[in-house]
Amino acid sequence: MSNILLTGSSRGIGAAIAEALLNAGHQVVGHGTASGVPADFADPSAPDRLWDTALERLDGRIDVLINNAGVFESNPLDSADDAWLSGWERTMQVNLTASAILCRRAVLHWQEVGQEQAPDGRIVNVASRAAYRGDSPAHWHYAASKAGMVAMTKTIARGYAGEGILAFAICPGFTMTGMAEDYLASRGGDKLLADIPLGRVASPEEVAETARWLATDAPASMTGAVIDVNGASYVR
């Protein structure tokens, strides 16, 4: 059984990940407003407080960190200068910097306890297809934040594998996190599906199973891997 800190666990992909981990018998501390530990990642001090709370609840040992929390907010190019910059900085803070703070705390924790107590500390970062394919003209910031998550994951994997610290990333495409008809209509409907060779968007459970496997079962030699879950809408 692993002790796991999961961010963004209150809904969608995060809720599905939490369910998959709990069903597998793991101890999970979640984060979110509807369930788990509340923490607003727009506040730079929130990730540290979340880590400390989770560490206390998990009796001083965290084995796995899953960074899933994030925002997807429109930031039109023709916005006022200060509004555009504020939107950029908020998305970077919530999606990338907060994740980086938690990754740092995790690496330091595992270095402190040593490999005898934490022989296989794992980080799973939920990024996005946008990290490689890009996103809409109103979402430069989102794509950049997710590309940053991928680069950070690879850097951690290369830097700390020798200490038994492993890092993986997942890049989902569109995921069905709401009512099907409303979801598809809001994102282009048939045009969206025509861009996905599989013919449908991913389910939260598919992404959750990928996260569960990486967090607990993936072989150590996979560290640094980025797993796509996008129905072949982007292949590389």
PDB file of C-alpha atoms in Angstrom:
ATOM      1  CA  MET A   1       0.000   0.000   0.000  1.00  0.00           C
ATOM      2  CA  SER A   2       1.327   3.441  -0.956  1.00  0.00           C
ATOM      3  CA  ASN A   3       0.738   6.810   0.681  1.00  0.00           C
ATOM      4  CA  ILE A   4      -0.320   9.170  -2.123  1.00  0.00           C
ATOM      5  CA  LEU A   5      -0.883  12.915  -2.396  1.00  0.00           C
ATOM      6  CA  LEU A   6      -3.207  13.710  -5.308  1.00  0.00           C
ATOM      7  CA  THR A   7      -3.997  17.276  -6.353  1.00  0.00           C
ATOM      8  CA  GLY A   8      -7.199  18.304  -8.094  1.00  0.00           C
ATOM      9  CA  SER A   9      -9.082  15.295  -6.741  1.00  0.00           C
ATOM     10  CA  SER A  10     -12.530  16.826  -6.354  1.00  0.00           C
ATOM     11  CA  ARG A  11     -13.882  16.212  -9.872  1.00  0.00           C
ATOM     12  CA  GLY A  12     -13.229  14.916 -13.377  1.00  0.00           C
ATOM     13  CA  ILE A  13      -9.957  13.129 -13.978  1.00  0.00           C
ATOM     14  CA  GLY A  14      -8.790  13.737 -10.407  1.00  0.00           C
ATOM     15  CA  ALA A  15     -11.872  12.147  -8.871  1.00  0.00           C
ATOM     16  CA  ALA A  16     -11.457   9.137 -11.161  1.00  0.00           C
ATOM     17  CA  ILE A  17      -7.793   8.806 -10.169  1.00  0.00           C
ATOM     18  CA  ALA A  18      -8.713   8.968  -6.481  1.00  0.00           C
ATOM     19  CA  GLU A  19     -11.326   6.235  -6.933  1.00  0.00           C
ATOM     20  CA  ALA A  20      -8.898   3.988  -8.821  1.00  0.00           C
ATOM     21  CA  LEU A  21      -6.234   4.363  -6.149  1.00  0.00           C
ATOM     22  CA  LEU A  22      -8.612   3.842  -3.244  1.00  0.00           C
ATOM     23  CA  ASN A  23     -10.113   0.759  -4.910  1.00  0.00           C
ATOM     24  CA  ALA A  24      -6.570  -0.606  -5.233  1.00  0.00           C
ATOM     25  CA  GLY A  25      -6.085  -0.231  -1.479  1.00  0.00           C
ATOM     26  CA  HIS A  26      -3.850   2.820  -1.353  1.00  0.00           C
ATOM     27  CA  GLN A  27      -3.982   5.630   1.193  1.00  0.00           C
ATOM     28  CA  VAL A  28      -4.854   8.875  -0.590  1.00  0.00           C
ATOM     29  CA  VAL A  29      -4.898  12.473   0.582  1.00  0.00           C
ATOM     30  CA  GLY A  30      -6.815  14.479  -1.990  1.00  0.00           C
ATOM     31  CA  HIS A  31      -6.943  18.192  -2.654  1.00  0.00           C
ATOM     32  CA  GLY A  32      -9.842  20.324  -3.793  1.00  0.00           C
ATOM     33  CA  THR A  33     -12.738  22.444  -2.692  1.00  0.00           C
ATOM     34  CA  ALA A  34     -15.395  19.739  -2.875  1.00  0.00           C
ATOM     35  CA  SER A  35     -13.340  17.036  -1.186  1.00  0.00           C
ATOM     36  CA  GLY A  36      -9.965  16.622   0.390  1.00  0.00           C
ATOM     37  CA  VAL A  37      -7.712  19.428   1.623  1.00  0.00           C
ATOM     38  CA  PRO A  38      -8.671  22.907   0.345  1.00  0.00           C
ATOM     39  CA  ALA A  39      -5.820  24.829  -1.265  1.00  0.00           C
ATOM     40  CA  ASP A  40      -5.980  27.640  -3.838  1.00  0.00           C
ATOM     41  CA  PHE A  41      -2.912  27.203  -6.012  1.00  0.00           C
ATOM     42  CA  ALA A  42      -3.158  30.805  -7.193  1.00  0.00           C
ATOM     43  CA  ASP A  43      -1.670  31.506  -3.747  1.00  0.00           C
ATOM     44  CA  PRO A  44       2.066  30.715  -3.971  1.00  0.00           C
ATOM     45  CA  SER A  45       2.118  29.517  -0.359  1.00  0.00           C
ATOM     46  CA  ALA A  46      -0.733  27.016  -0.809  1.00  0.00           C
ATOM     47  CA  PRO A  47       1.284  24.076  -2.226  1.00  0.00           C
ATOM     48  CA  ASP A  48       3.644  24.066   0.757  1.00  0.00           C
ATOM     49  CA  ARG A  49       0.708  24.098   3.172  1.00  0.00           C
ATOM     50  CA  LEU A  50      -0.935  21.251   1.260  1.00  0.00           C
ATOM     51  CA  TRP A  51       2.254  19.185   1.391  1.00  0.00           C
ATOM     52  CA  ASP A  52       2.654  19.706   5.132  1.00  0.00           C
ATOM     53  CA  THR A  53      -0.977  18.785   5.814  1.00  0.00           C
ATOM     54  CA  ALA A  54      -0.759  15.669   3.640  1.00  0.00           C
ATOM     55  CA  LEU A  55       2.491  14.593   5.269  1.00  0.00           C
ATOM     56  CA  GLU A  56       0.893  14.883   8.700  1.00  0.00           C
ATOM     57  CA  ARG A  57      -2.200  12.921   7.649  1.00  0.00           C
ATOM     58  CA  LEU A  58      -0.039  10.203   6.109  1.00  0.00           C
ATOM     59  CA  ASP A  59       2.054   9.722   9.252  1.00  0.00           C
ATOM     60  CA  GLY A  60       5.143  11.444   7.912  1.00  0.00           C
ATOM     61  CA  ARG A  61       5.557   9.445   4.703  1.00  0.00           C
ATOM     62  CA  ILE A  62       4.450  10.229   1.152  1.00  0.00           C
ATOM     63  CA  ASP A  63       5.368   7.636  -1.456  1.00  0.00           C
ATOM     64  CA  VAL A  64       3.695   9.101  -4.526  1.00  0.00           C
ATOM     65  CA  LEU A  65       2.833  12.622  -5.694  1.00  0.00           C
ATOM     66  CA  ILE A  66       0.285  13.027  -8.493  1.00  0.00           C
ATOM     67  CA  ASN A  67      -0.020  16.568  -9.849  1.00  0.00           C
ATOM     68  CA  ASN A  68      -3.406  16.781 -11.545  1.00  0.00           C
ATOM     69  CA  ALA A  69      -4.760  20.197 -10.496  1.00  0.00           C
ATOM     70  CA  GLY A  70      -4.959  22.825 -13.209  1.00  0.00           C
ATOM     71  CA  VAL A  71      -6.999  25.513 -14.898  1.00  0.00           C
ATOM     72  CA  PHE A  72      -8.037  25.941 -18.530  1.00  0.00           C
ATOM     73  CA  GLU A  73      -9.074  29.575 -18.906  1.00  0.00           C
ATOM     74  CA  SER A  74      -9.398  31.647 -22.051  1.00  0.00           C
ATOM     75  CA  ASN A  75      -6.871  34.476 -22.447  1.00  0.00           C
ATOM     76  CA  PRO A  76      -7.670  36.269 -25.741  1.00  0.00           C
ATOM     77  CA  LEU A  77      -4.776  37.915 -27.539  1.00  0.00           C
ATOM     78  CA  ASP A  78      -6.653  41.203 -27.840  1.00  0.00           C
ATOM     79  CA  SER A  79      -7.262  41.536 -24.104  1.00  0.00           C
ATOM     80  CA  ALA A  80      -5.923  44.591 -22.337  1.00  0.00           C
ATOM     81  CA  ASP A  81      -2.198  44.239 -21.660  1.00  0.00           C
ATOM     82  CA  ASP A  82      -2.534  43.909 -17.898  1.00  0.00           C
ATOM     83  CA  ALA A  83      -5.426  41.430 -18.203  1.00  0.00           C
ATOM     84  CA  TRP A  84      -3.494  39.264 -20.672  1.00  0.00           C
ATOM     85  CA  LEU A  85      -0.420  39.207 -18.441  1.00  0.00           C
ATOM     86  CA  SER A  86      -2.507  38.466 -15.370  1.00  0.00           C
ATOM     87  CA  GLY A  87      -4.161  35.535 -17.152  1.00  0.00           C
ATOM     88  CA  TRP A  88      -0.776  34.208 -18.253  1.00  0.00           C
ATOM     89  CA  GLU A  89       0.699  34.441 -14.764  1.00  0.00           C
ATOM     90  CA  ARG A  90      -2.316  32.852 -13.075  1.00  0.00           C
ATOM     91  CA  THR A  91      -2.250  29.816 -15.357  1.00  0.00           C
ATOM     92  CA  MET A  92       1.497  29.410 -14.933  1.00  0.00           C
ATOM     93  CA  GLN A  93       1.186  29.658 -11.165  1.00  0.00           C
ATOM     94  CA  VAL A  94      -1.648  27.151 -10.867  1.00  0.00           C
ATOM     95  CA  ASN A  95      -0.612  24.670 -13.563  1.00  0.00           C
ATOM     96  CA  LEU A  96       3.183  24.743 -13.433  1.00  0.00           C
ATOM     97  CA  THR A  97       4.655  26.572 -10.458  1.00  0.00           C
ATOM     98  CA  ALA A  98       2.415  24.901  -7.878  1.00  0.00           C
ATOM     99  CA  SER A  99       3.312  21.520  -9.372  1.00  0.00           C
ATOM    100  CA  ALA A 100       6.993  22.435  -9.277  1.00  0.00           C
ATOM    101  CA  ILE A 101       6.783  23.380  -5.608  1.00  0.00           C
ATOM    102  CA  LEU A 102       5.200  20.039  -4.764  1.00  0.00           C
ATOM    103  CA  CYS A 103       7.734  18.136  -6.897  1.00  0.00           C
ATOM    104  CA  ARG A 104      10.526  19.912  -5.041  1.00  0.00           C
ATOM    105  CA  ARG A 105       9.026  19.010  -1.676  1.00  0.00           C
ATOM    106  CA  ALA A 106       8.640  15.392  -2.802  1.00  0.00           C
ATOM    107  CA  VAL A 107      12.235  15.074  -4.006  1.00  0.00           C
ATOM    108  CA  LEU A 108      13.583  16.650  -0.816  1.00  0.00           C
ATOM    109  CA  HIS A 109      11.375  14.351   1.279  1.00  0.00           C
ATOM    110  CA  TRP A 110      12.630  11.226  -0.454  1.00  0.00           C
ATOM    111  CA  GLN A 111      16.221  12.386  -0.228  1.00  0.00           C
ATOM    112  CA  GLU A 112      15.762  12.971   3.485  1.00  0.00           C
ATOM    113  CA  VAL A 113      14.171   9.620   4.313  1.00  0.00           C
ATOM    114  CA  GLY A 114      16.523   7.713   2.012  1.00  0.00           C
ATOM    115  CA  GLN A 115      15.983   4.723  -0.236  1.00  0.00           C
ATOM    116  CA  GLU A 116      15.586   2.266   2.652  1.00  0.00           C
ATOM    117  CA  GLN A 117      12.355   3.986   3.733  1.00  0.00           C
ATOM    118  CA  ALA A 118      11.264   5.179   0.274  1.00  0.00           C
ATOM    119  CA  PRO A 119      12.883   2.865  -2.276  1.00  0.00           C
ATOM    120  CA  ASP A 120      10.681   3.980  -5.136  1.00  0.00           C
ATOM    121  CA  GLY A 121       9.359   7.538  -4.698  1.00  0.00           C
ATOM    122  CA  ARG A 122       7.182   8.401  -7.687  1.00  0.00           C
ATOM    123  CA  ILE A 123       5.888  11.577  -9.310  1.00  0.00           C
ATOM    124  CA  VAL A 124       3.108  11.494 -11.905  1.00  0.00           C
ATOM    125  CA  ASN A 125       2.386  14.805 -13.628  1.00  0.00           C
ATOM    126  CA  VAL A 126      -0.842  15.115 -15.596  1.00  0.00           C
ATOM    127  CA  ALA A 127       0.050  17.402 -18.512  1.00  0.00           C
ATOM    128  CA  SER A 128      -1.830  17.593 -21.821  1.00  0.00           C
ATOM    129  CA  ARG A 129      -1.676  16.864 -25.522  1.00  0.00           C
ATOM    130  CA  ALA A 130      -1.302  20.640 -25.798  1.00  0.00           C
ATOM    131  CA  ALA A 131       2.268  20.297 -24.507  1.00  0.00           C
ATOM    132  CA  TYR A 132       3.208  18.908 -27.932  1.00  0.00           C
ATOM    133  CA  ARG A 133       0.421  19.928 -30.292  1.00  0.00           C
ATOM    134  CA  GLY A 134      -0.275  23.397 -28.888  1.00  0.00           C
ATOM    135  CA  ASP A 135      -3.738  24.786 -28.235  1.00  0.00           C
ATOM    136  CA  SER A 136      -6.066  27.532 -29.430  1.00  0.00           C
ATOM    137  CA  PRO A 137      -4.954  31.155 -29.956  1.00  0.00           C
ATOM    138  CA  ALA A 138      -6.624  32.007 -26.626  1.00  0.00           C
ATOM    139  CA  HIS A 139      -4.629  29.352 -24.764  1.00  0.00           C
ATOM    140  CA  TRP A 140      -0.936  30.069 -25.319  1.00  0.00           C
ATOM    141  CA  HIS A 141      -0.487  30.046 -21.566  1.00  0.00           C
ATOM    142  CA  TYR A 142      -2.150  26.662 -21.101  1.00  0.00           C
ATOM    143  CA  ALA A 143      -0.017  24.948 -23.740  1.00  0.00           C
ATOM    144  CA  ALA A 144       3.143  26.537 -22.351  1.00  0.00           C
ATOM    145  CA  SER A 145       2.318  25.465 -18.801  1.00  0.00           C
ATOM    146  CA  LYS A 146       1.772  21.867 -19.862  1.00  0.00           C
ATOM    147  CA  ALA A 147       4.942  21.802 -21.964  1.00  0.00           C
ATOM    148  CA  GLY A 148       6.732  23.034 -18.858  1.00  0.00           C
ATOM    149  CA  MET A 149       5.298  20.123 -16.868  1.00  0.00           C
ATOM    150  CA  VAL A 150       6.648  17.649 -19.409  1.00  0.00           C
ATOM    151  CA  ALA A 151      10.110  19.244 -19.403  1.00  0.00           C
ATOM    152  CA  MET A 152      10.131  19.327 -15.606  1.00  0.00           C
ATOM    153  CA  THR A 153       9.155  15.645 -15.446  1.00  0.00           C
ATOM    154  CA  LYS A 154      11.974  14.617 -17.760  1.00  0.00           C
ATOM    155  CA  THR A 155      14.466  16.727 -15.820  1.00  0.00           C
ATOM    156  CA  ILE A 156      13.465  15.147 -12.510  1.00  0.00           C
ATOM    157  CA  ALA A 157      13.658  11.673 -14.033  1.00  0.00           C
ATOM    158  CA  ARG A 158      17.163  12.257 -15.367  1.00  0.00           C
ATOM    159  CA  GLY A 159      18.386  14.003 -12.252  1.00  0.00           C
ATOM    160  CA  TYR A 160      17.246  11.643  -9.506  1.00  0.00           C
ATOM    161  CA  ALA A 161      16.791   8.137 -10.928  1.00  0.00           C
ATOM    162  CA  GLY A 162      20.003   7.085  -9.215  1.00  0.00           C
ATOM    163  CA  GLU A 163      18.378   7.950  -5.888  1.00  0.00           C
ATOM    164  CA  GLY A 164      15.314   5.810  -6.561  1.00  0.00           C
ATOM    165  CA  ILE A 165      13.125   8.797  -7.479  1.00  0.00           C
ATOM    166  CA  LEU A 166      10.993   8.210 -10.559  1.00  0.00           C
ATOM    167  CA  ALA A 167       8.942  10.664 -12.621  1.00  0.00           C
ATOM    168  CA  PHE A 168       6.319  10.151 -15.319  1.00  0.00           C
ATOM    169  CA  ALA A 169       3.910  12.361 -17.247  1.00  0.00           C
ATOM    170  CA  ILE A 170       0.543  11.765 -18.872  1.00  0.00           C
ATOM    171  CA  CYS A 171      -0.691  13.802 -21.833  1.00  0.00           C
ATOM    172  CA  PRO A 172      -4.454  13.376 -22.222  1.00  0.00           C
ATOM    173  CA  GLY A 173      -6.340  14.811 -25.147  1.00  0.00           C
ATOM    174  CA  PHE A 174      -9.987  15.813 -24.773  1.00  0.00           C
ATOM    175  CA  THR A 175     -11.534  13.913 -21.886  1.00  0.00           C
ATOM    176  CA  MET A 176     -15.226  13.434 -21.160  1.00  0.00           C
ATOM    177  CA  THR A 177     -15.553  15.123 -17.796  1.00  0.00           C
ATOM    178  CA  GLY A 178     -19.145  16.393 -18.110  1.00  0.00           C
ATOM    179  CA  MET A 179     -22.443  15.566 -19.746  1.00  0.00           C
ATOM    180  CA  ALA A 180     -21.701  14.196 -23.204  1.00  0.00           C
ATOM    181  CA  GLU A 181     -23.938  16.406 -25.314  1.00  0.00           C
ATOM    182  CA  ASP A 182     -23.014  19.663 -23.584  1.00  0.00           C
ATOM    183  CA  TYR A 183     -19.342  18.727 -23.560  1.00  0.00           C
ATOM    184  CA  LEU A 184     -19.155  17.969 -27.263  1.00  0.00           C
ATOM    185  CA  ALA A 185     -21.268  20.987 -28.235  1.00  0.00           C
ATOM    186  CA  SER A 186     -19.008  23.330 -26.308  1.00  0.00           C
ATOM    187  CA  ARG A 187     -15.933  21.990 -28.080  1.00  0.00           C
ATOM    188  CA  GLY A 188     -17.076  21.732 -31.663  1.00  0.00           C
ATOM    189  CA  GLY A 189     -19.085  18.511 -31.637  1.00  0.00           C
ATOM    190  CA  ASP A 190     -18.589  16.536 -34.834  1.00  0.00           C
ATOM    191  CA  LYS A 191     -15.500  18.551 -35.788  1.00  0.00           C
ATOM    192  CA  LEU A 192     -13.837  17.545 -32.539  1.00  0.00           C
ATOM    193  CA  LEU A 193     -14.636  13.879 -33.040  1.00  0.00           C
ATOM    194  CA  ALA A 194     -13.469  13.991 -36.680  1.00  0.00           C
ATOM    195  CA  ASP A 195     -10.014  14.909 -35.367  1.00  0.00           C
ATOM    196  CA  ILE A 196      -9.852  11.785 -33.158  1.00  0.00           C
ATOM    197  CA  PRO A 197      -9.211   8.565 -35.113  1.00  0.00           C
ATOM    198  CA  LEU A 198     -10.638   6.509 -32.237  1.00  0.00           C
ATOM    199  CA  GLY A 199     -13.958   8.279 -32.814  1.00  0.00           C
ATOM    200  CA  ARG A 200     -14.542   9.385 -29.236  1.00  0.00           C
ATOM    201  CA  VAL A 201     -12.916  11.372 -26.478  1.00  0.00           C
ATOM    202  CA  ALA A 202     -11.175   9.610 -23.607  1.00  0.00           C
ATOM    203  CA  SER A 203     -13.025   8.757 -20.418  1.00  0.00           C
ATOM    204  CA  PRO A 204     -11.706   9.952 -17.026  1.00  0.00           C
ATOM    205  CA  GLU A 205     -11.379   6.288 -16.066  1.00  0.00           C
ATOM    206  CA  GLU A 206      -8.926   5.665 -18.920  1.00  0.00           C
ATOM    207  CA  VAL A 207      -6.687   8.488 -17.768  1.00  0.00           C
ATOM    208  CA  ALA A 208      -7.112   7.372 -14.156  1.00  0.00           C
ATOM    209  CA  GLU A 209      -5.996   3.823 -14.902  1.00  0.00           C
ATOM    210  CA  THR A 210      -2.901   5.191 -16.634  1.00  0.00           C
ATOM    211  CA  ALA A 211      -2.131   7.358 -13.595  1.00  0.00           C
ATOM    212  CA  ARG A 212      -2.717   4.463 -11.179  1.00  0.00           C
ATOM    213  CA  TRP A 213      -0.374   2.199 -13.132  1.00  0.00           C
ATOM    214  CA  LEU A 214       2.388   4.784 -13.351  1.00  0.00           C
ATOM    215  CA  ALA A 215       2.011   5.616  -9.662  1.00  0.00           C
ATOM    216  CA  THR A 216       2.253   2.046  -8.433  1.00  0.00           C
ATOM    217  CA  ASP A 217       3.164  -0.573 -11.035  1.00  0.00           C
ATOM    218  CA  ALA A 218       5.150   0.849 -13.951  1.00  0.00           C
ATOM    219  CA  PRO A 219       8.693  -0.556 -14.119  1.00  0.00           C
ATOM    220  CA  ALA A 220      11.435   1.731 -12.897  1.00  0.00           C
ATOM    221  CA  SER A 221      13.116   1.742 -16.297  1.00  0.00           C
ATOM    222  CA  MET A 222      10.141   3.702 -17.625  1.00  0.00           C
ATOM    223  CA  THR A 223      11.105   6.774 -15.604  1.00  0.00           C
ATOM    224  CA  GLY A 224      10.978   9.876 -17.776  1.00  0.00           C
ATOM    225  CA  ALA A 225       8.247   8.418 -19.988  1.00  0.00           C
ATOM    226  CA  VAL A 226       5.369  10.536 -21.266  1.00  0.00           C
ATOM    227  CA  ILE A 227       2.213   8.535 -21.932  1.00  0.00           C
ATOM    228  CA  ASP A 228      -0.336   9.823 -24.475  1.00  0.00           C
ATOM    229  CA  VAL A 229      -4.062   9.195 -23.906  1.00  0.00           C
ATOM    230  CA  ASN A 230      -5.676  10.955 -26.863  1.00  0.00           C
ATOM    231  CA  GLY A 231      -7.233   8.415 -29.244  1.00  0.00           C
ATOM    232  CA  ALA A 232      -4.388   8.976 -31.757  1.00  0.00           C
ATOM    233  CA  SER A 233      -5.445  12.601 -32.274  1.00  0.00           C
ATOM    234  CA  TYR A 234      -1.772  13.459 -31.831  1.00  0.00           C
ATOM    235  CA  VAL A 235       1.021  10.958 -32.312  1.00  0.00           C
ATOM    236  CA  ARG A 236       4.742  11.566 -32.050  1.00  0.00           C
TER     237      ARG A 236
END
